[in-house]
PDB file of C-alpha atoms in Angstrom:
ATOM      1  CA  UNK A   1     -38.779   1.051  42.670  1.00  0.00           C
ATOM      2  CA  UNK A   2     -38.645   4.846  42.006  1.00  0.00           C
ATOM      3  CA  UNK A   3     -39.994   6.553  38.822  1.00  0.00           C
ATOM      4  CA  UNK A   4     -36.301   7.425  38.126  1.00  0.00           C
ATOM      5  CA  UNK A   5     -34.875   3.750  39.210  1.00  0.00           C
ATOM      6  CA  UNK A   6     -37.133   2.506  36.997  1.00  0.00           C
ATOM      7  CA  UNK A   7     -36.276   4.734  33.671  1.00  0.00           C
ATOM      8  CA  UNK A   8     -32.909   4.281  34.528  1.00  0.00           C
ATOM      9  CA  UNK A   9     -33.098   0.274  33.919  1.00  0.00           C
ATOM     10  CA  UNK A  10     -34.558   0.698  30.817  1.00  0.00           C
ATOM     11  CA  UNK A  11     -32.384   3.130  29.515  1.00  0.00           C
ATOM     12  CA  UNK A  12     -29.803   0.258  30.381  1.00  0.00           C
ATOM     13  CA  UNK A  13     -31.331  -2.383  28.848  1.00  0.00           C
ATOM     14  CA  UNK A  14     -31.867  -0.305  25.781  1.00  0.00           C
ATOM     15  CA  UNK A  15     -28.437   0.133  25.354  1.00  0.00           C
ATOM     16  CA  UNK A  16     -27.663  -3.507  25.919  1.00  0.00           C
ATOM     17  CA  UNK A  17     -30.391  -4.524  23.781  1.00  0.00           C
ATOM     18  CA  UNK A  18     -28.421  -1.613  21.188  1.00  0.00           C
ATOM     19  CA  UNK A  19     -24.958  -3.176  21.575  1.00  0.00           C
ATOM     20  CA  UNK A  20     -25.852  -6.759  20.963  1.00  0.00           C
ATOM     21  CA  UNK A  21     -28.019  -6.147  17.568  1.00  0.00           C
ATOM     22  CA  UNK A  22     -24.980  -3.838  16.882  1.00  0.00           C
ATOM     23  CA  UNK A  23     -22.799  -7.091  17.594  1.00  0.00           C
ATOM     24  CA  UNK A  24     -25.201  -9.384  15.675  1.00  0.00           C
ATOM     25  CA  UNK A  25     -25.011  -7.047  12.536  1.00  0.00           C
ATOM     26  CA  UNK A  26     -20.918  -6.559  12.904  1.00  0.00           C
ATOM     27  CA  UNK A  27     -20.937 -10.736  12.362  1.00  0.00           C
ATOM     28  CA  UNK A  28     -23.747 -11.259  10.077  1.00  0.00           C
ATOM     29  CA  UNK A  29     -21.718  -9.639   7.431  1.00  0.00           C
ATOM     30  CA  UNK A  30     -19.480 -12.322   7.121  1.00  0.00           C
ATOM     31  CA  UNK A  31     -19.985 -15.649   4.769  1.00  0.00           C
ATOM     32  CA  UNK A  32     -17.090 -17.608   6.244  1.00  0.00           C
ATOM     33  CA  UNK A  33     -16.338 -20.958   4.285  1.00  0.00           C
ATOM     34  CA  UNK A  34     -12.761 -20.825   5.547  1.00  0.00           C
ATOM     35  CA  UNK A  35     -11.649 -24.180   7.404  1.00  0.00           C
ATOM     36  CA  UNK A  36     -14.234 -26.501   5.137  1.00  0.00           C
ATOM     37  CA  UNK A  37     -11.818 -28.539   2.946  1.00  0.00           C
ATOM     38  CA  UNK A  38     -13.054 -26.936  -0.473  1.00  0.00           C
ATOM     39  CA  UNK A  39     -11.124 -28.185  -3.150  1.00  0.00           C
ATOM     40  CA  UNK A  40     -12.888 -25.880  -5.838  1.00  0.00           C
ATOM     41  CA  UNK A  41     -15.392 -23.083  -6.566  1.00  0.00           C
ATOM     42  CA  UNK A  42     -17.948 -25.545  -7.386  1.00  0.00           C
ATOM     43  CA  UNK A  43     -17.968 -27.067  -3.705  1.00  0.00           C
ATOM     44  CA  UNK A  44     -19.689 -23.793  -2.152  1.00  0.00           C
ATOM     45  CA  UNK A  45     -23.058 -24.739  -3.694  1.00  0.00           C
ATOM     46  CA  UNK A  46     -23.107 -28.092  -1.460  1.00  0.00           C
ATOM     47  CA  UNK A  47     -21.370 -26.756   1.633  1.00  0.00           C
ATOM     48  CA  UNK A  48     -22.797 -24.029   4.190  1.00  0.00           C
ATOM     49  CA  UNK A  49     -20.755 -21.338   6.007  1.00  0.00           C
ATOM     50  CA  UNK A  50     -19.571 -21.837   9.041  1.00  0.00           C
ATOM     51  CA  UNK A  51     -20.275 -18.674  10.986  1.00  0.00           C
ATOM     52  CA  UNK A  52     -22.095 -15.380   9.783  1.00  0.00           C
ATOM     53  CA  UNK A  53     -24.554 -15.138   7.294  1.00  0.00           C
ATOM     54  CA  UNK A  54     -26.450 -17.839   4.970  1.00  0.00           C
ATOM     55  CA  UNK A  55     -25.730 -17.752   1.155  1.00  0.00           C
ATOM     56  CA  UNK A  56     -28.275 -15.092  -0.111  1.00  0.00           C
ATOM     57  CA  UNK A  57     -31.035 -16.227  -2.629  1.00  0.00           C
ATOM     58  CA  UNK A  58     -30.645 -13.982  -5.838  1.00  0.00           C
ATOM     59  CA  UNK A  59     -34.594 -13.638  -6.594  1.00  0.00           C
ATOM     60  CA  UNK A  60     -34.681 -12.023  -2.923  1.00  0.00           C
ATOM     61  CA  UNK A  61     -33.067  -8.838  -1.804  1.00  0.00           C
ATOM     62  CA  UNK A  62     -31.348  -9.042   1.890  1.00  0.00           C
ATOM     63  CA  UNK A  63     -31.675  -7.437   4.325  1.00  0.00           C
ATOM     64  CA  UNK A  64     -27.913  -7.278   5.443  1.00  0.00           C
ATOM     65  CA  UNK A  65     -24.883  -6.767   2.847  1.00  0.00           C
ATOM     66  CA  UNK A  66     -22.124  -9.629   2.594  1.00  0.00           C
ATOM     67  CA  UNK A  67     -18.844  -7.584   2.449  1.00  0.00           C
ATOM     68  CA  UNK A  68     -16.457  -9.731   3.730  1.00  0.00           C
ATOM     69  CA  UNK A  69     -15.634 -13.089   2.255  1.00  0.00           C
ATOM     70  CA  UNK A  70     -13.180 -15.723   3.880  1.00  0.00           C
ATOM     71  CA  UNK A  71     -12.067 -18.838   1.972  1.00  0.00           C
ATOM     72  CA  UNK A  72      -8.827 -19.240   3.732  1.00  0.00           C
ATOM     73  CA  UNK A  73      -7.579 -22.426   5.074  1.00  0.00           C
ATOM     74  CA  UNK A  74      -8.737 -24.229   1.980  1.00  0.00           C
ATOM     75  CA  UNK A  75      -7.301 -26.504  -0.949  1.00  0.00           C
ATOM     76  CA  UNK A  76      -8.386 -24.275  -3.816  1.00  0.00           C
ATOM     77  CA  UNK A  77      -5.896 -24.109  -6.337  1.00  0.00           C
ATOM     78  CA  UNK A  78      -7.774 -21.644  -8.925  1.00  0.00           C
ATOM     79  CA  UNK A  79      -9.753 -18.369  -9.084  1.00  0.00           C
ATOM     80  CA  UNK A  80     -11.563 -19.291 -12.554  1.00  0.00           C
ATOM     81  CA  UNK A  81     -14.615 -20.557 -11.687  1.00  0.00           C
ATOM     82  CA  UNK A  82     -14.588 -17.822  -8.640  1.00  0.00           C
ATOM     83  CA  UNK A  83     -16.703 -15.330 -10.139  1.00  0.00           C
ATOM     84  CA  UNK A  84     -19.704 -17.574 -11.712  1.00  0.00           C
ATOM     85  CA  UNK A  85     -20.281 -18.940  -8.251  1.00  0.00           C
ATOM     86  CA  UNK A  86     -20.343 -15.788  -6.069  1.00  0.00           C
ATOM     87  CA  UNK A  87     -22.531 -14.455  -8.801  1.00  0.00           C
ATOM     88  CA  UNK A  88     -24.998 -17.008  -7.860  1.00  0.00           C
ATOM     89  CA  UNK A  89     -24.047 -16.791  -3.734  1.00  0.00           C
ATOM     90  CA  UNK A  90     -24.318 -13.020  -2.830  1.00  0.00           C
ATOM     91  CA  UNK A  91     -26.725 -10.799  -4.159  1.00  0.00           C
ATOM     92  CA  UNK A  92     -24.671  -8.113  -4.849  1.00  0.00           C
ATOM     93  CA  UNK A  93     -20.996  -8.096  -5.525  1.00  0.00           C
ATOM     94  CA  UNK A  94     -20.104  -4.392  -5.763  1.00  0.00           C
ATOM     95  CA  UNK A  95     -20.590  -4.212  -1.863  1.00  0.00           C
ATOM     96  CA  UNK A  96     -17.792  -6.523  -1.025  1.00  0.00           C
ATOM     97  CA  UNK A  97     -14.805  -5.004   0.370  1.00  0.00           C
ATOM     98  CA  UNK A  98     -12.596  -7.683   2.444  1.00  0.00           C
ATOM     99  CA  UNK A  99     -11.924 -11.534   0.748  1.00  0.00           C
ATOM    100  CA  UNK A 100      -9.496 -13.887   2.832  1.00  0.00           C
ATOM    101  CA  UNK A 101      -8.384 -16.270   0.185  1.00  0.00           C
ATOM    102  CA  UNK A 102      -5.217 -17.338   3.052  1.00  0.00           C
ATOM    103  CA  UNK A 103      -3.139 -20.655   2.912  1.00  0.00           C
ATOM    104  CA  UNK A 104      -5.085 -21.877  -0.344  1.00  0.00           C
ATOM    105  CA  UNK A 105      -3.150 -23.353  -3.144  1.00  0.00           C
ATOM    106  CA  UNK A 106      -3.858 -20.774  -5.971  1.00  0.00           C
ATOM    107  CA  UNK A 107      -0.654 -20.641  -8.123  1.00  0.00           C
ATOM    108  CA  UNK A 108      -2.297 -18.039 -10.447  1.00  0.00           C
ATOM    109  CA  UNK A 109      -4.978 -14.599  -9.816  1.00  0.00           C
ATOM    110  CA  UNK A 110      -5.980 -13.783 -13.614  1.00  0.00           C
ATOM    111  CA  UNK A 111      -8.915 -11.243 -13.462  1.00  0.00           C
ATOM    112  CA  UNK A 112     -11.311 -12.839 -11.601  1.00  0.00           C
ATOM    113  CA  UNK A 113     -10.787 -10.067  -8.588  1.00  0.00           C
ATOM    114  CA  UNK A 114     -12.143  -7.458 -11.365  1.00  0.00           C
ATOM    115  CA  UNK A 115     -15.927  -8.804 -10.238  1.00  0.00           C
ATOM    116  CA  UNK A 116     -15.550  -6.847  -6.798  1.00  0.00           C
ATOM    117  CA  UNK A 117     -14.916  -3.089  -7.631  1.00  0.00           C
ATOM    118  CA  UNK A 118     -14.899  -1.731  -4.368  1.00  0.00           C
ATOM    119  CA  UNK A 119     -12.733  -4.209  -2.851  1.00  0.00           C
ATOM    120  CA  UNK A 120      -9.678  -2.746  -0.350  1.00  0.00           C
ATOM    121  CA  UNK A 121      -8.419  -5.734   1.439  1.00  0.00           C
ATOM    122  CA  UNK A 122      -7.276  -9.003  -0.023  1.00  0.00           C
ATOM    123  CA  UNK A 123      -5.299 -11.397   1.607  1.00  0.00           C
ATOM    124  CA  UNK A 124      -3.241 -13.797  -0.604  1.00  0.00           C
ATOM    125  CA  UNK A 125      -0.575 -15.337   2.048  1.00  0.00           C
ATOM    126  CA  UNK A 126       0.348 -18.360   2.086  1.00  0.00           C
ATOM    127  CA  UNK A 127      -0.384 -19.674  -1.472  1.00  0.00           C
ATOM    128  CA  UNK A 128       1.838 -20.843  -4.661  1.00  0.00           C
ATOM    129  CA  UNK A 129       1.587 -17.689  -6.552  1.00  0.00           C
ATOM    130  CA  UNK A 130       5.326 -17.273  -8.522  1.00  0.00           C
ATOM    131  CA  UNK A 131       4.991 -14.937 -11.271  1.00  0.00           C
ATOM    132  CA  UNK A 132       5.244 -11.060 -11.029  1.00  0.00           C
ATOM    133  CA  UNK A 133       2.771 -11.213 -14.291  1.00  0.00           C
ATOM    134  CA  UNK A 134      -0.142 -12.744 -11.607  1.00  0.00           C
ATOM    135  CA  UNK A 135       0.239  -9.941  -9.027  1.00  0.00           C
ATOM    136  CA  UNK A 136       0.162  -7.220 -11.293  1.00  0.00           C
ATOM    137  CA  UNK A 137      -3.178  -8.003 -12.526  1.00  0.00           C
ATOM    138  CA  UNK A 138      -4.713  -6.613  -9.729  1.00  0.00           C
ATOM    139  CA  UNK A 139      -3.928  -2.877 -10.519  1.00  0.00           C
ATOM    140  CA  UNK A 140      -6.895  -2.791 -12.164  1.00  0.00           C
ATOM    141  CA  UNK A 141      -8.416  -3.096  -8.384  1.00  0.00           C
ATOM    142  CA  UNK A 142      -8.497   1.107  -7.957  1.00  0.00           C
ATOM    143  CA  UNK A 143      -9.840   0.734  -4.253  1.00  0.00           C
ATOM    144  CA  UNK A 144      -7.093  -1.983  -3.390  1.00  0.00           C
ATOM    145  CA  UNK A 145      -5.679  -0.951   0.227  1.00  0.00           C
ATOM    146  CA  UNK A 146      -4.181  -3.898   1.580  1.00  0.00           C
ATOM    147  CA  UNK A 147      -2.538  -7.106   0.454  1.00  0.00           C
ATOM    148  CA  UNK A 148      -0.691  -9.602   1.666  1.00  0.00           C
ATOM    149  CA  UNK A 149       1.671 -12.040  -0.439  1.00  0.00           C
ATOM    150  CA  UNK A 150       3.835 -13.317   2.040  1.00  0.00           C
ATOM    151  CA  UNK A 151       4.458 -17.143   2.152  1.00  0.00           C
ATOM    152  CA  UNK A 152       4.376 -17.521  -1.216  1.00  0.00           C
ATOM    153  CA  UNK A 153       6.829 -18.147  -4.164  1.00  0.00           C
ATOM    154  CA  UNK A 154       6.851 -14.745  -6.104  1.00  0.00           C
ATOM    155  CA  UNK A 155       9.064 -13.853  -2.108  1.00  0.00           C
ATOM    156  CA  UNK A 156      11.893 -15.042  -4.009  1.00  0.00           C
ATOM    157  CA  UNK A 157      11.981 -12.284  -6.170  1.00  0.00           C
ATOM    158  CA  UNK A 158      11.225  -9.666  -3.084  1.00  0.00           C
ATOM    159  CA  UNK A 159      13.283  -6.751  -4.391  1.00  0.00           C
ATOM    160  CA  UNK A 160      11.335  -7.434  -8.067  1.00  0.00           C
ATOM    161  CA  UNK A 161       7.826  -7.431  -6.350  1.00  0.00           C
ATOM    162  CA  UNK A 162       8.435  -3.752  -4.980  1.00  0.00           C
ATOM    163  CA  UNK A 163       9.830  -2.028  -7.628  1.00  0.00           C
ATOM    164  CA  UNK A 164       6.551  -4.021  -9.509  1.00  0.00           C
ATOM    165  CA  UNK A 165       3.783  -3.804  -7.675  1.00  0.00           C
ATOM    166  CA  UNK A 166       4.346  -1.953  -4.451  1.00  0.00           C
ATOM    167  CA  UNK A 167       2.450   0.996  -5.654  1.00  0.00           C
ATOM    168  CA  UNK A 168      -0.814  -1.065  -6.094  1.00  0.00           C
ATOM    169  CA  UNK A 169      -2.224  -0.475  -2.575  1.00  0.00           C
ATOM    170  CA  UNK A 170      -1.394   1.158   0.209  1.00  0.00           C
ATOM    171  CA  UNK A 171      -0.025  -1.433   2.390  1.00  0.00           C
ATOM    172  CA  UNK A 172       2.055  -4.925   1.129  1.00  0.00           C
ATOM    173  CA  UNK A 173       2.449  -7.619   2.809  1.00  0.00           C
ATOM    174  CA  UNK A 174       5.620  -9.733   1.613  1.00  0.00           C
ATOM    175  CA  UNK A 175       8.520 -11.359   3.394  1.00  0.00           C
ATOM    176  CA  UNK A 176       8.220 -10.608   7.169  1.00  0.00           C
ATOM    177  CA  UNK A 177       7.784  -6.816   6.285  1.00  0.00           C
ATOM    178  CA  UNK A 178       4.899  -4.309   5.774  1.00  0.00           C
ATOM    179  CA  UNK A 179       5.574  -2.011   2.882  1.00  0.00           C
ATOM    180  CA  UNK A 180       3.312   1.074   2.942  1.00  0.00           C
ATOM    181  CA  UNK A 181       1.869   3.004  -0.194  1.00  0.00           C
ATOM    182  CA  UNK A 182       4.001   6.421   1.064  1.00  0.00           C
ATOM    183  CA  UNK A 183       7.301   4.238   1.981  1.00  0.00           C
ATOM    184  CA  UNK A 184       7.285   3.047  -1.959  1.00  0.00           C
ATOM    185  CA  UNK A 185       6.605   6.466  -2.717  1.00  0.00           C
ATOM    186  CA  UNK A 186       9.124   7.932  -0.998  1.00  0.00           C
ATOM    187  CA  UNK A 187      11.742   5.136  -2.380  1.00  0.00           C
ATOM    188  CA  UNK A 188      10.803   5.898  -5.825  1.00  0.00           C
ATOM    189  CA  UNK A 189      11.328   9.430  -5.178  1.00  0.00           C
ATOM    190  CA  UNK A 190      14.819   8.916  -3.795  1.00  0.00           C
ATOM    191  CA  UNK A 191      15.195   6.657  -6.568  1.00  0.00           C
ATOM    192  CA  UNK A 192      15.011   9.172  -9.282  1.00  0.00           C
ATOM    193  CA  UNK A 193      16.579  11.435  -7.126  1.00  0.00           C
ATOM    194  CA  UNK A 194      19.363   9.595  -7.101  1.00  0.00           C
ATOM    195  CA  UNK A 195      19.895   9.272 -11.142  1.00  0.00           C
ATOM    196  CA  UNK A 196      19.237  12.608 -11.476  1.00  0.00           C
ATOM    197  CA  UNK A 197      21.944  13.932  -9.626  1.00  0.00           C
ATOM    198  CA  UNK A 198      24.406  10.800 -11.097  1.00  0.00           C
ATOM    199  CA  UNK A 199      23.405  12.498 -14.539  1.00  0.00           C
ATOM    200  CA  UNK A 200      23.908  16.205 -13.086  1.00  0.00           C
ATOM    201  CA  UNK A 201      27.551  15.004 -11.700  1.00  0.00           C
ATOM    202  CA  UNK A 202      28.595  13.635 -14.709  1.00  0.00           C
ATOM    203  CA  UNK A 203      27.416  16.523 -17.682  1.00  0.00           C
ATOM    204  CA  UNK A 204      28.850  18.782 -15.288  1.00  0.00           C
ATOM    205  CA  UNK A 205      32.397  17.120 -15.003  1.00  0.00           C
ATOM    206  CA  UNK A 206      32.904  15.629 -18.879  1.00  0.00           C
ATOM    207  CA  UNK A 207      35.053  18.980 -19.851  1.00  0.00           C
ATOM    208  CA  UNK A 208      37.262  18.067 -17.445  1.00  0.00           C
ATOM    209  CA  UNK A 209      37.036  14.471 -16.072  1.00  0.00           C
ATOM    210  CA  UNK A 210      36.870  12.918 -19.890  1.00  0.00           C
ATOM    211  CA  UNK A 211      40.542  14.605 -20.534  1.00  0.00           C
ATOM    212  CA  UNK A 212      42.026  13.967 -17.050  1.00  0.00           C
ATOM    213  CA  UNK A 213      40.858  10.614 -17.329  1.00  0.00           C
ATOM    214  CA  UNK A 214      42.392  10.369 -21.241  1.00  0.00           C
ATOM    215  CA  UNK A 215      45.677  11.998 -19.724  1.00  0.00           C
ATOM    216  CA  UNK A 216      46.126   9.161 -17.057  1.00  0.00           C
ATOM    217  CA  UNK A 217      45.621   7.002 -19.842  1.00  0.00           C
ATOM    218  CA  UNK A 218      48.082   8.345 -22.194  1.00  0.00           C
ATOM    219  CA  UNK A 219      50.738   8.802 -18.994  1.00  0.00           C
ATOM    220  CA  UNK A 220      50.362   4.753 -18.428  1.00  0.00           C
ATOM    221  CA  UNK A 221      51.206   3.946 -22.109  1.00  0.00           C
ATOM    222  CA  UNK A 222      54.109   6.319 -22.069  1.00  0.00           C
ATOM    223  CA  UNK A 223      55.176   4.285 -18.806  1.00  0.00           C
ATOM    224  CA  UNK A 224      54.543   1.003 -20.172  1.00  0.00           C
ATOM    225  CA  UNK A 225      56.369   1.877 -23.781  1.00  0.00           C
ATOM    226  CA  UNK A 226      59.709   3.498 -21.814  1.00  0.00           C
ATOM    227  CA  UNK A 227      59.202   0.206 -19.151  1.00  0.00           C
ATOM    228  CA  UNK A 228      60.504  -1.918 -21.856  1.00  0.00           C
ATOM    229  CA  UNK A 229      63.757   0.310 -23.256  1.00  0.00           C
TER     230      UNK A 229
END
């Protein structure tokens, strides 16, 4: 094989070698529990993930950073002991950016989100969650991007949610539709546009649509009186 055959091949297998590490490391950021039949928090200490990374020891930094969490597919039905646990799971929070909590049974959020400050995407779909209250806990997530809500209760009150929360991120999720951060922005603007001009119409026409309107009203009791002579 020639000189230049032969630095070709490696350059080839370098770059394979390149892409699957760069594979390897796309997955291992991943501690997937989702499909395990947890019924609470507590039940992560006794189970192991199913694909991606190990649970990290605390007293040991890591080489690779956990930022994506999925517990969907689950029976969980709260978030309060959420927080204690991953504490004692991951070895550092603050880098998480992506939890799938999908097709649990959580009927409540509360704060426990407020543990993972960077986090953009959070998928709530298919839970029991039915008060307005709940979902607007999570403004106090300021790098919220995405979430989704549909399949759950609080769809009832659809119309509610967006006039509520649909400037927390900038995509929702509810109902079969995909509300974006500049489509609520652009409704509220339209909005206020609209009651603005409403107001304008009407200071501009009481001089004369306040006596036109007392005129018709004074012509229909004249009719009515000389009606009955």
């Amino acid at each position: 094989m020639s000189a230049a055959a032969t630095a070709a091949s490696e350059a080839t297998e370098g770059s394979q070698t390149k892409a699957v590490t760069k594979s390897k490391t796309k997955v291992s950021n991943t501690l997937d529990f989702s499909f395990s039949n947890l019924t609470c928090w507590e039940d992560i200490d006794d189970e192991e993930p199913r694909a991606g990374v190990c649970k990290q020891v605390r007293s040991t930094k890591p080489s690779i950073d956990i930022t994506t969490l999925k517990f969907n597919n689950n029976v969980i039905t709260t978030l309060a002991p959420m927080q204690a646990v991953l504490e004692r799971t991951l070895w550092d929070l603050s880098v998480v950016t992506m939890v799938d909590l999908s097709f649990n049974g959580l009927e409540s959020i509360g704060d426990e989100f407020t543990c993972l400050p960077h986090l953009g995407i959070l998928y709530l779909h298919g839970n029991e969650v039915s008060k307005l209250k709940e979902v607007k806990r999570l403004g106090k997530l300021d790098n919220l991007k995405v979430l989704s809500l549909h399949g759950n209760n609080i769809e009832k009150e659809e119309g509610g949610l967006l006039h509520e929360v649909g400037g927390l991120c900038e995509k929702l999720l509810v109902g079969a539709h995909e509300y974006t951060g500049e489509w609520y922005a652009q409704r509220l603007v339209l909005h206020q546009a609209a009651v603005f001009f409403l107001f304008l119409f009407f200071w501009l026409t009481k001089s004369t649509f306040i006596p036109l309107l007392a005129s018709c009203l004074h012509r229909r009791d004249m009719y009515l009186m000389f009606s009955f002579l």
